[in-house]
Coordinates of C-alpha atoms and ligand atoms in Angstrom, one line a residue:
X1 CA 105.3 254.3 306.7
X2 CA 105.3 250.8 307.1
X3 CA 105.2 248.4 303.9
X4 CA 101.8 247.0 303.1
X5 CA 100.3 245.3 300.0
X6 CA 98.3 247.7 298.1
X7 CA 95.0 247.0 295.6
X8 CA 93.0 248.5 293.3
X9 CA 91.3 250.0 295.9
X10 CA 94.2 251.0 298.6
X11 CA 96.6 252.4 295.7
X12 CA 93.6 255.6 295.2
X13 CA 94.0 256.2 298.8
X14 CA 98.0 256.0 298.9
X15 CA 98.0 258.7 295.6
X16 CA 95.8 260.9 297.1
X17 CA 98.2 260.8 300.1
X18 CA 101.4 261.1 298.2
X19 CA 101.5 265.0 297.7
X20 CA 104.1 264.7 295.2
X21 CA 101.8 262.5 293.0
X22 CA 98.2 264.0 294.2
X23 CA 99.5 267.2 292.6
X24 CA 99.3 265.7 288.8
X25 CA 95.7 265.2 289.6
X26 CA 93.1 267.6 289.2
X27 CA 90.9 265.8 292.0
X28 CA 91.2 263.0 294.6
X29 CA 88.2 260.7 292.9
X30 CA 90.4 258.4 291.5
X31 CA 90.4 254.9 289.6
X32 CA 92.9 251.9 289.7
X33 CA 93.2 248.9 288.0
X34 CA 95.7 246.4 288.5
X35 CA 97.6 245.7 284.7
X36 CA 100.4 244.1 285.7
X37 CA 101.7 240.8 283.2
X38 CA 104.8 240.1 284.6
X39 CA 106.4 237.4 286.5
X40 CA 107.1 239.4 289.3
X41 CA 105.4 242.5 290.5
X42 CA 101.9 244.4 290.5
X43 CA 101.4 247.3 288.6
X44 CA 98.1 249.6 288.6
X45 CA 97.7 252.3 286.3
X46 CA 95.7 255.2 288.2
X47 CA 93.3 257.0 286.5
X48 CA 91.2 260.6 286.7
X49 CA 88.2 258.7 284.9
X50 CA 86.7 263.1 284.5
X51 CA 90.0 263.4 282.6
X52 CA 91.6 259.6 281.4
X53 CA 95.3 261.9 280.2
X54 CA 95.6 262.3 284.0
X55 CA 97.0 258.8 284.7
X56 CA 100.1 257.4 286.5
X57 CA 101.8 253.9 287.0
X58 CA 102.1 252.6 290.0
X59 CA 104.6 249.6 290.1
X60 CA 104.5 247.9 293.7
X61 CA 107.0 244.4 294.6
X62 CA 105.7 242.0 296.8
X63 CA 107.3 239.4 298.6
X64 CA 107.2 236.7 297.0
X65 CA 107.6 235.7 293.3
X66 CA 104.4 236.3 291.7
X67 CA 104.7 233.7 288.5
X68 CA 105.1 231.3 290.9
X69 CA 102.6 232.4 294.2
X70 CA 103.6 233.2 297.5
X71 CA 105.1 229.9 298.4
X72 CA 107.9 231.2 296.2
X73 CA 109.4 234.2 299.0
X74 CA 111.3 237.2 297.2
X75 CA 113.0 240.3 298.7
X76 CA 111.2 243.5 298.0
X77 CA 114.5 245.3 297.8
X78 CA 114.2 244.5 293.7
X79 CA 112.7 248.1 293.5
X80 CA 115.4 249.9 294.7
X81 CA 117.4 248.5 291.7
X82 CA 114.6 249.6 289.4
X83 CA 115.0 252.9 290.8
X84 CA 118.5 253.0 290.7
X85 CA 118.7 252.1 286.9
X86 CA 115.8 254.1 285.9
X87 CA 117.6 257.0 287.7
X88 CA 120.2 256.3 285.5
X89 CA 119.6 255.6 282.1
X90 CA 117.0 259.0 282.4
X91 CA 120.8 260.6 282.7
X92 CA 121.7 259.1 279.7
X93 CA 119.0 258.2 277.4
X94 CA 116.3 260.9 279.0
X95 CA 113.8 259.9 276.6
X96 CA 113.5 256.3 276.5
X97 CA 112.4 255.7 280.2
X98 CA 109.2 256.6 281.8
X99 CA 109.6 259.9 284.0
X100 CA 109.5 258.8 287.9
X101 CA 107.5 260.8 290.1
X102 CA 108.3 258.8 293.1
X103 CA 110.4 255.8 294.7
X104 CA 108.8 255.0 297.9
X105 CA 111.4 252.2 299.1
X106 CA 109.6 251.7 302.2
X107 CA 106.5 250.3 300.5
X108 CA 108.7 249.0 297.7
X109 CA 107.0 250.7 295.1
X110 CA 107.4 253.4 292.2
X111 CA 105.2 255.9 290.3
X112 CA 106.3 257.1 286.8
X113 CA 104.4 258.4 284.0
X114 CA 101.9 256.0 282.5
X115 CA 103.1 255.6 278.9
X116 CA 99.4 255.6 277.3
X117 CA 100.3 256.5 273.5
X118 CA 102.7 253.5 273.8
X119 CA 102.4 249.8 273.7
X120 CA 104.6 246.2 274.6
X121 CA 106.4 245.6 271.8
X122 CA 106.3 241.9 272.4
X123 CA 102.1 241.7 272.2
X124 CA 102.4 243.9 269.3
X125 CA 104.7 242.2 267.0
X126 CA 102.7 239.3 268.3
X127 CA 99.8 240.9 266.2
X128 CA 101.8 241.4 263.1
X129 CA 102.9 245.7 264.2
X130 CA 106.3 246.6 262.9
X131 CA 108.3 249.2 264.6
X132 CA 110.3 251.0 262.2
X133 CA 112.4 252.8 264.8
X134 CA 112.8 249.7 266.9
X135 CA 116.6 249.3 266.0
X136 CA 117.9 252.5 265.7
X137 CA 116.5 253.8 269.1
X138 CA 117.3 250.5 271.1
X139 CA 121.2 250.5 269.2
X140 CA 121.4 254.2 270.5
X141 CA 120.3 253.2 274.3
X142 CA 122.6 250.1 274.4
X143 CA 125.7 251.8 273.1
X144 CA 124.6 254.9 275.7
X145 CA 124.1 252.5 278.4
X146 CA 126.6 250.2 278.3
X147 CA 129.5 252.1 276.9
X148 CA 129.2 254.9 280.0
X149 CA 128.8 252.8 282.9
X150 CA 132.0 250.6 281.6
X151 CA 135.8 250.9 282.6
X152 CA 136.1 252.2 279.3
X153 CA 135.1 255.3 280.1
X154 CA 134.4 255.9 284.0
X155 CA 137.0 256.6 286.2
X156 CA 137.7 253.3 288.4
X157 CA 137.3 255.1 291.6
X158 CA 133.8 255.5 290.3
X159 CA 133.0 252.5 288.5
X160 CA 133.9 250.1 291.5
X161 CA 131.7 251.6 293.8
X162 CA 128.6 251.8 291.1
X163 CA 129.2 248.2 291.4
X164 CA 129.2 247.9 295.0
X165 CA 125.5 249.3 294.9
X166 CA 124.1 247.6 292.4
X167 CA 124.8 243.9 293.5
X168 CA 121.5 242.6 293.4
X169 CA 121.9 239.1 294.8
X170 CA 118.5 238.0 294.6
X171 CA 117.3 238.8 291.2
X172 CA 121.0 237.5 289.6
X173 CA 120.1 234.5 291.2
X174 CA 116.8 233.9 289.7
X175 CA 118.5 234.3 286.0
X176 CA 121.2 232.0 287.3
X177 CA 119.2 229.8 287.7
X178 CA 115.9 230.2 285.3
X179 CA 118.6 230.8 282.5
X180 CA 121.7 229.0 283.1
X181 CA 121.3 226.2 285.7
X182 CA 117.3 225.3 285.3
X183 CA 116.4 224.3 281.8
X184 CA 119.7 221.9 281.8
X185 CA 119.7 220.1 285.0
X186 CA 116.1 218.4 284.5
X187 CA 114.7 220.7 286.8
X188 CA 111.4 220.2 288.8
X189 CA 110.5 224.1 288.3
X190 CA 111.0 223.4 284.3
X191 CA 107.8 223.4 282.0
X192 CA 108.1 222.2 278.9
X193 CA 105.4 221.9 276.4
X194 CA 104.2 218.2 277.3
X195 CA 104.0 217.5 273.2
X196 CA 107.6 217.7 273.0
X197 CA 108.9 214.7 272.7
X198 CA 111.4 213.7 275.4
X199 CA 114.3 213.0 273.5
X200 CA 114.5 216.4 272.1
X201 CA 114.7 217.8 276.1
X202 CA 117.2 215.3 276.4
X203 CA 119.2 216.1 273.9
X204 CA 119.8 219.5 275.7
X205 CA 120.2 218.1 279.2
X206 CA 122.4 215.1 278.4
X207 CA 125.1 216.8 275.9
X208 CA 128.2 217.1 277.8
X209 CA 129.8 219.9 275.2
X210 CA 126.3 222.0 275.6
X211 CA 126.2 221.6 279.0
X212 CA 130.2 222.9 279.4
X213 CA 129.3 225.9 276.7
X214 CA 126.4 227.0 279.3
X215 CA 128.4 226.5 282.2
X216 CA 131.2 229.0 280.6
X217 CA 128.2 231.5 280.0
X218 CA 127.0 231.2 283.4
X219 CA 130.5 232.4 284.6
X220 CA 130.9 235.0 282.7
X221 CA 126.9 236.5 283.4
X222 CA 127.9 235.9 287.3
X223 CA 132.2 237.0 287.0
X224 CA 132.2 239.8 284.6
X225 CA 131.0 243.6 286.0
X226 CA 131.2 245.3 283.2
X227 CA 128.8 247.8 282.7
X228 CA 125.5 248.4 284.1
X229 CA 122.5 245.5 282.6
X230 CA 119.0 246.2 282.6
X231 CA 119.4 242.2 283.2
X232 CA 116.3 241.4 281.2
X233 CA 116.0 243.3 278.0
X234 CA 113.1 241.0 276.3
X235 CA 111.0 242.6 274.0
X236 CA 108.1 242.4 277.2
X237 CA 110.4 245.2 278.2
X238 CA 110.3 247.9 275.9
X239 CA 107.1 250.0 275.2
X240 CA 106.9 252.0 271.6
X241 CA 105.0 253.4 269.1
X242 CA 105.7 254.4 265.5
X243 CA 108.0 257.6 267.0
X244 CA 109.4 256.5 270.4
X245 CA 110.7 253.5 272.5
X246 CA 110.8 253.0 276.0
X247 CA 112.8 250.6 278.2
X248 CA 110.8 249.6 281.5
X249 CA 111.2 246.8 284.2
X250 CA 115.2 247.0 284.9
X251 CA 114.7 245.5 288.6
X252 CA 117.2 242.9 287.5
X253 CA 120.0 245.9 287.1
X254 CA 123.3 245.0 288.0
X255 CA 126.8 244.7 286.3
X256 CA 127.2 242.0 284.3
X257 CA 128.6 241.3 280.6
X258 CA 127.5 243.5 277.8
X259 CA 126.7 240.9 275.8
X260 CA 123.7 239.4 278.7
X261 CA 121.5 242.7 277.5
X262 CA 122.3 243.2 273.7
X263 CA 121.7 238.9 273.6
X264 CA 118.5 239.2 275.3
X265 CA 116.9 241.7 272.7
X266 CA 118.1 239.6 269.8
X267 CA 116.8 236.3 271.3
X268 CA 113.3 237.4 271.4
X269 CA 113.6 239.0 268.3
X270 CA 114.7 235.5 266.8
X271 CA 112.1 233.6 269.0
X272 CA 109.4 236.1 267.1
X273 CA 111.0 235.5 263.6
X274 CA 110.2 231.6 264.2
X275 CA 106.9 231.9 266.0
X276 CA 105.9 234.4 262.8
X277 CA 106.0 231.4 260.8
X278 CA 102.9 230.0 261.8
X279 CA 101.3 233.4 263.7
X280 CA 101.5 235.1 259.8
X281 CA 100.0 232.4 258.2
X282 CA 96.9 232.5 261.1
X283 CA 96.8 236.1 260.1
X284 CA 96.0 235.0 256.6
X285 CA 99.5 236.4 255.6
X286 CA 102.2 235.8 253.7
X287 CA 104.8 234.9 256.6
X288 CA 108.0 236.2 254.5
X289 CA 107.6 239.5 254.8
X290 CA 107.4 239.8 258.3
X291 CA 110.2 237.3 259.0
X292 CA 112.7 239.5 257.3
X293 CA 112.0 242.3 258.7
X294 CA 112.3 240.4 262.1
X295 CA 115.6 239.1 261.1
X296 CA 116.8 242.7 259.3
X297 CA 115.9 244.3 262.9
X298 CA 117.7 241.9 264.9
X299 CA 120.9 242.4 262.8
X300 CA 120.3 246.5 262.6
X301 CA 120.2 246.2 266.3
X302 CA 123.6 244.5 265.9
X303 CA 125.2 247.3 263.7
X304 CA 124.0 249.7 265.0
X305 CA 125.0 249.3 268.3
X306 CA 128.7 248.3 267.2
X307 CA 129.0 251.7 265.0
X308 CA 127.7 254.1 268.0
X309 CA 129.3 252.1 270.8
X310 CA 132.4 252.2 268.8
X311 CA 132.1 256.3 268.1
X312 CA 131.3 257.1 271.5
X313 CA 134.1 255.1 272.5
X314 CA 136.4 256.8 269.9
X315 CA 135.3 260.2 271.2
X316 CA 135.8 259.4 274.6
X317 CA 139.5 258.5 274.0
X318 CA 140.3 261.3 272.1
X319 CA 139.9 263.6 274.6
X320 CA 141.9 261.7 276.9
X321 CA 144.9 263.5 275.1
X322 CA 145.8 259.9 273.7
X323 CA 145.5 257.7 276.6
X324 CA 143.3 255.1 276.3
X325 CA 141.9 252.3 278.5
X326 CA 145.3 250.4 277.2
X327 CA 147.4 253.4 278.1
X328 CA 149.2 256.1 276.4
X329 CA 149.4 255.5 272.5
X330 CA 152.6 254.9 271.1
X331 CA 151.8 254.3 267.5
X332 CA 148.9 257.0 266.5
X333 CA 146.5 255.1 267.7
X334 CA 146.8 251.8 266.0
X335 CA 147.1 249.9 269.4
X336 CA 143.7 251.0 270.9
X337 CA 142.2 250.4 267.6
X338 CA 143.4 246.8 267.4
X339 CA 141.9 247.1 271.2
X340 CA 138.6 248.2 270.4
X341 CA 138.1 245.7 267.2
X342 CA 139.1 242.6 269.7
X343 CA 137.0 244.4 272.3
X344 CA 134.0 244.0 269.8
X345 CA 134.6 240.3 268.1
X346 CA 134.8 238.8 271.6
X347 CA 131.7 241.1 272.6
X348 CA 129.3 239.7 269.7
X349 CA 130.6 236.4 270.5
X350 CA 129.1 236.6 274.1
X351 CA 126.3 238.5 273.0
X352 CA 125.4 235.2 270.6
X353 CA 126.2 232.9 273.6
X354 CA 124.3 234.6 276.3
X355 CA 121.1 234.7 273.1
X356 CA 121.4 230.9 273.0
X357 CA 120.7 230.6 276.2
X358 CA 118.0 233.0 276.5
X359 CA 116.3 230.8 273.5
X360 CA 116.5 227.8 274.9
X361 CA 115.7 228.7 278.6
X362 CA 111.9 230.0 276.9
X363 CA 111.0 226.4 276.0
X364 CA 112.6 224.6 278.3
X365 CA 111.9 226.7 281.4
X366 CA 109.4 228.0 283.7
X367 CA 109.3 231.3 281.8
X368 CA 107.6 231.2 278.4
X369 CA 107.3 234.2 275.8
X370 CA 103.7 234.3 274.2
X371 CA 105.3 234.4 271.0
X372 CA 105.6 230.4 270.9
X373 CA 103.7 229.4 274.2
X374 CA 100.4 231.5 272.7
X375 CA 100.7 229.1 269.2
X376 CA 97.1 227.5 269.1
X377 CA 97.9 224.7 266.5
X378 CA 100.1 222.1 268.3
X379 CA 101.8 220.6 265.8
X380 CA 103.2 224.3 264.9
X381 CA 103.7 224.9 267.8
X382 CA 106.1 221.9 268.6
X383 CA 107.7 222.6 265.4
X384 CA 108.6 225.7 266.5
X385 CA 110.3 224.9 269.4
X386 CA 112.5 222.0 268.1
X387 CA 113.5 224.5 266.1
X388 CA 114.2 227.0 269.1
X389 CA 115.7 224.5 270.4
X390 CA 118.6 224.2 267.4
X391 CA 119.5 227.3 267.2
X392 CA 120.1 228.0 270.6
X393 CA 122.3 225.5 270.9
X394 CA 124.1 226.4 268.0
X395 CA 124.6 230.1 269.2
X396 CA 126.4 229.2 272.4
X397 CA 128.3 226.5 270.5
X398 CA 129.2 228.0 268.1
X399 CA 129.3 231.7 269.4
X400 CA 132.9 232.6 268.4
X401 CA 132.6 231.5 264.8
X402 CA 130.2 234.3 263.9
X403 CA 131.7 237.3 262.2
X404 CA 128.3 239.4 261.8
X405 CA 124.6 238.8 262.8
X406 CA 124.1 238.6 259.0
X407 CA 125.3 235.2 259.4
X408 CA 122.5 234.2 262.3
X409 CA 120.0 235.4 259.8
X410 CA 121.3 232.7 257.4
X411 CA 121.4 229.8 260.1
X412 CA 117.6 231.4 261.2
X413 CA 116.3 230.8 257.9
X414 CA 118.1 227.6 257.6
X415 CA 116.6 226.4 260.4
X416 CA 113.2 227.6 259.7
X417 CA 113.3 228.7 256.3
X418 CA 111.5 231.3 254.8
X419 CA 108.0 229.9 252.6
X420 CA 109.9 231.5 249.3
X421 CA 112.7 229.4 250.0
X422 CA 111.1 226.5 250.7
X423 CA 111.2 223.0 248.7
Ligands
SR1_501 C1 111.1 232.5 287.6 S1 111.6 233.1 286.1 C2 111.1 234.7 286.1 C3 111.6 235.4 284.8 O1 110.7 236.5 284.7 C4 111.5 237.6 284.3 O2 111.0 238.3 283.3 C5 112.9 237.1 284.1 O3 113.1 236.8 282.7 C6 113.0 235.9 284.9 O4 113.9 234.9 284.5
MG502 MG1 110.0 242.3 283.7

């Protein structure tokens, strides 16, 4: 079948076609509607409106970039990247992506369970909702992730060609440029709020050092294959309720630096723990609170990844009758210990850098979070991203001075302290 653009209407009449989906109906009078809030694809949750649990997504790319309209052409080929990390992280973390009934490369679209009990954690915290499993489930599927598609534990006649499939020119190119590049250059596709004041914009795009520090991070997002990246883990792309967490959206899937995914979560979650400061307070609540548990998650996420990407790593060598990615231990160990504890200062440090960037990007660039952008009051809101602004620079400056995210939480509140520790 050729590719064609589907709708609320024609995406009924594809199902129905589709045996492998038109069996997980109990009849063929079906109902669509288009839910997609993305900046790139459509998305349209079919419905048997007899029996609403009989429901499916159905995730379509079209050719063009859909944030921007279809002056702005795109490869549909995106999908196939979806498809290829959804295939595998259900290998290794089974239950935190959506089941896929079908990839249909040919109409560059997939259909996967529709995840109905479970929400965008992004709009939720937005509203105040904490997620008390948040960190420990998205520690667990980083470490998973990232750990088993690495040299440090696949075979290299393995990894190499994993590589090889996954180059996804197109989509690495958008974040090279809508992270990296974009925001810093003055850009004509940049959209910052028109009530900042200029000099603050300037102060990003005219610093020399910050400028060099983005540049190195840029290199290392586009140079270093080392495990496979969702490539845009924002909190817009994880679904979850009190009991389970969900990662969706990894069409930007390709090998890159560890520290580009773990980064991105923590940026948003430090984007939220500034906007909270004025969304709590419209909520009538005391902003503290929330802001801590914000910061508390972000560092958890931190931990918790280090402790089970450093046990699965530990496991994974000992049954390599003491050879490690190093080589064959000489001194009980002691040598791929030392390994794995460099391995994980220069990892956070990259992780911090690649967060800076991913904060600063969101107010200068074309992409906005609603955390910020959805701020009514516009003196808040201006507030709020100067202050964005600051600490993003100071995570890629000053990314290999941090010893724990602990310490980010103290430069977070000092930049936007917390109402209890206010003058
Ligand atoms: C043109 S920028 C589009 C952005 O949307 C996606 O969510 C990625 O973050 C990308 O950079
Ligand atoms: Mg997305």
């Amino acid at each position: 079948m050729g590719y064609s653009r589907l709708t609320e209407q024609t995406v009924v009449d594809y199902v129905v076609a589709q045996p492998e989906l038109r069996r997980r109906f109990r009849t063929s009078r079906l109902a669509a509607r288009e839910v997609g809030d993305g900046n790139l694809n459509y998305v349209f949750i079919v419905t048997n409106p007899e029996e609403p649990a009989e429901s499916m997504v159905v995730k379509q790319a079209v050719p063009f970039l859909r944030i921007a309209g279809e002056s702005w052409p795109l490869g549909r080929q995106r999908m196939e990247f979806e498809t290829l990390a959804l295939r595998r992280y259900a290998e290794l973390c089974p239950d935190m992506v959506p089941e896929l009934f079908l990839a249909a490369p040919d109409m560059s679209l997939i259909a996967m369970r529709n995840l109905s009990d479970h929400r965008i954690v992004r709009g939720e915290m937005n509203l105040g909702k904490r997620f008390p499993l948040l960190a420990d489930h998205m520690s667990t599927f980083l470490a998973r992730t990232l750990f088993h598609t690495s040299d440090l534990f696949l075979d290299p006649a393995d990894k190499k060609p994993a590589v090889a499939r996954a180059i996804n020119i197109e989509l690495c190119k958008i974040t090279e440029d809508f992270v990296f590049t974009h925001p810093y250059d003055a850009s004509p596709s940049n959209a910052p709020n028109p009530d900042l004041p200029q000099a603050v914009i300037d102060a990003i795009q005219k610093d020399p050092e910050l400028r060099a520090a983005v540049g190195e991070m840029k290199w290392l997002f586009m140079n270093a294959a080392e495990a496979l990246l969702h490539g845009d883990l924002h909190t817009g792309s994880i679904m979850a309720n009190e009991r389970e967490t969900f990662v969706i959206d990894p069409e930007f899937a390709f090998y890159g630096p560890m520290g580009f995914d773990v980064g991105a979560l923590l940026a948003n979650l430090w984007l939220a723990f500034l906007a909270h400061e004025w969304r709590q307070r419209a909520m009538g609540n005391d902003p503290d609170p929330y802001r801590r548990w914000l910061l508390e998650t972000a560092e958890s996420v931190w931990t918790g990844f280090e402790r089970k990407f450093l046990e699965l790593w530990r496991v994974s060598d000992a049954a390599r009758d003491g050879t490690s990615f190093i080589g064959r231990d000489l001194d009980r160990g002691a040598s791929a210990e030392a390994f794995r504890q460099r391995f994980m200062r220069r990892l956070l440090a990259d992780t911090i850098g690649f967060a800076g960037c991913k904060i600063m990007r969101r107010i200068v660039g074309i992409a906005k979070v609603a955390d910020i952008a959805g701020i009514t009051d516009r003196e808040a809101r201006v507030r709020i991203e100067q202050q964005a602004l600051t600490m993003g620079r100071q995570l890629v400056m000053r990314r290999t001075g941090f010893s724990s995210v602990a310490e980010i939480s103290a430069l977070a509140r000092k930049i936007a302290p917390l109402a209890g520790t206010m003058a």
